XYZ file of C-alpha atoms in Angstrom:
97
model
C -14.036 -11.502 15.470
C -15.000 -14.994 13.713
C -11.877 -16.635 12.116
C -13.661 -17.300 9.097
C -13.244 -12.666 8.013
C -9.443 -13.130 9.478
C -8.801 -15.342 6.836
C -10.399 -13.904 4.264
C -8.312 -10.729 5.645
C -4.910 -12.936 4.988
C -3.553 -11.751 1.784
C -4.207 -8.319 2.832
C -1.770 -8.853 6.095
C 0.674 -10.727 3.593
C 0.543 -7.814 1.030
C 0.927 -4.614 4.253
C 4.013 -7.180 5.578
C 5.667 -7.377 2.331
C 5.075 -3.600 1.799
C 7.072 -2.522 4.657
C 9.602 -4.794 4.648
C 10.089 -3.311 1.462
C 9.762 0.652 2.232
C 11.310 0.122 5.915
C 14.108 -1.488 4.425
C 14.606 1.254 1.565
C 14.823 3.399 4.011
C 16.850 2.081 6.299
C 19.823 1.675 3.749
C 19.339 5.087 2.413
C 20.080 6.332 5.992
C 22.469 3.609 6.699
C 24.376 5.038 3.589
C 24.935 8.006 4.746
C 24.903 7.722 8.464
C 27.416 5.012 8.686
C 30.353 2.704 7.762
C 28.377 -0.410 6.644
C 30.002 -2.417 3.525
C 28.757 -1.879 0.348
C 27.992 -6.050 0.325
C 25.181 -5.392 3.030
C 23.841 -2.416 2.044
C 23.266 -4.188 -2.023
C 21.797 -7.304 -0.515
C 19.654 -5.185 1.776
C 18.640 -2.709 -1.412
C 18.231 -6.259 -3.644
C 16.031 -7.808 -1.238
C 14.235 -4.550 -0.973
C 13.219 -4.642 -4.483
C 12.484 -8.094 -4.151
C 10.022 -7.654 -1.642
C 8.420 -4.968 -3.522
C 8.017 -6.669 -6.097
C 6.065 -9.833 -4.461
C 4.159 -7.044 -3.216
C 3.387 -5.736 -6.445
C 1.915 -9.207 -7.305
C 0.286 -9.991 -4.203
C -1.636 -6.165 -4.404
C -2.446 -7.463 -8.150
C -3.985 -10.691 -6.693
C -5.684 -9.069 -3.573
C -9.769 -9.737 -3.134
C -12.156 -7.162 -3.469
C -13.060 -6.937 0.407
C -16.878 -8.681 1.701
C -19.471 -6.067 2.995
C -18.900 -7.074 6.478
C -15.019 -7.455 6.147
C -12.983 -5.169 8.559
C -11.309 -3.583 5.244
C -12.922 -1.259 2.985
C -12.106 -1.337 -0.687
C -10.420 2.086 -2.277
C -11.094 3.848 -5.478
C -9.882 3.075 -8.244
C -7.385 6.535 -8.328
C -5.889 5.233 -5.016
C -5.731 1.171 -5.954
C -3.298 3.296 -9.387
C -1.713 5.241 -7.189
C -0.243 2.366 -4.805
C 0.435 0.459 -7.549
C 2.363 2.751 -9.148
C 4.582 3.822 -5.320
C 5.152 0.145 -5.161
C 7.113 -0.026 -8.638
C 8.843 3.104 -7.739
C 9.953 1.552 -4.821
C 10.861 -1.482 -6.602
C 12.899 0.826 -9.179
C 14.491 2.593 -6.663
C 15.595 -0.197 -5.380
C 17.357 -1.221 -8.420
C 19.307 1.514 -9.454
């Protein structure tokens, strides 16, 4: 693969990192809070930096180029670009309550 589509592919990486970080660590503390004794410092910093990172991937998936014609990545309707938008800030909500 030439170096010149994994760059262009970049932002995409950046925006599925940031996304699970995100979701994985969601997750994690929602098990963690019922599974076991960690202190309710950790499991807030975890569940702030969880909506953090949702949100930077909220703005990196608003910033995010429509793909090239002979880019590994195919670009998604319009229904499903809504519908991730929308499970990102109900991550990022879920994060903050």
């Amino acid at each position: 693969m030439p170096a010149e589509i994994v760059v262009r592919s970049l932002a995409f990486i950046n925006w599925v990192v940031l996304t699970g970080l995100s979701v994985g660590s969601l997750s994690a503390i929602l098990l963690l809070t019922y599974r076991s004794e960690s202190t309710r410092g950790f499991r807030g910093f975890a569940v702030f930096a969880s909506g953090g990172w949702a949100f930077l991937a909220w703005l990196a998936d608003g910033a995010l180029p429509v793909p090239s014609a002979d880019a590994p990545i195919q670009a998604a309707s319009p229904e499903i670009d809504a519908l991730r938008r929308l499970l990102l800030v109900s991550v990022a909500t879920l994060a903050t309550l």
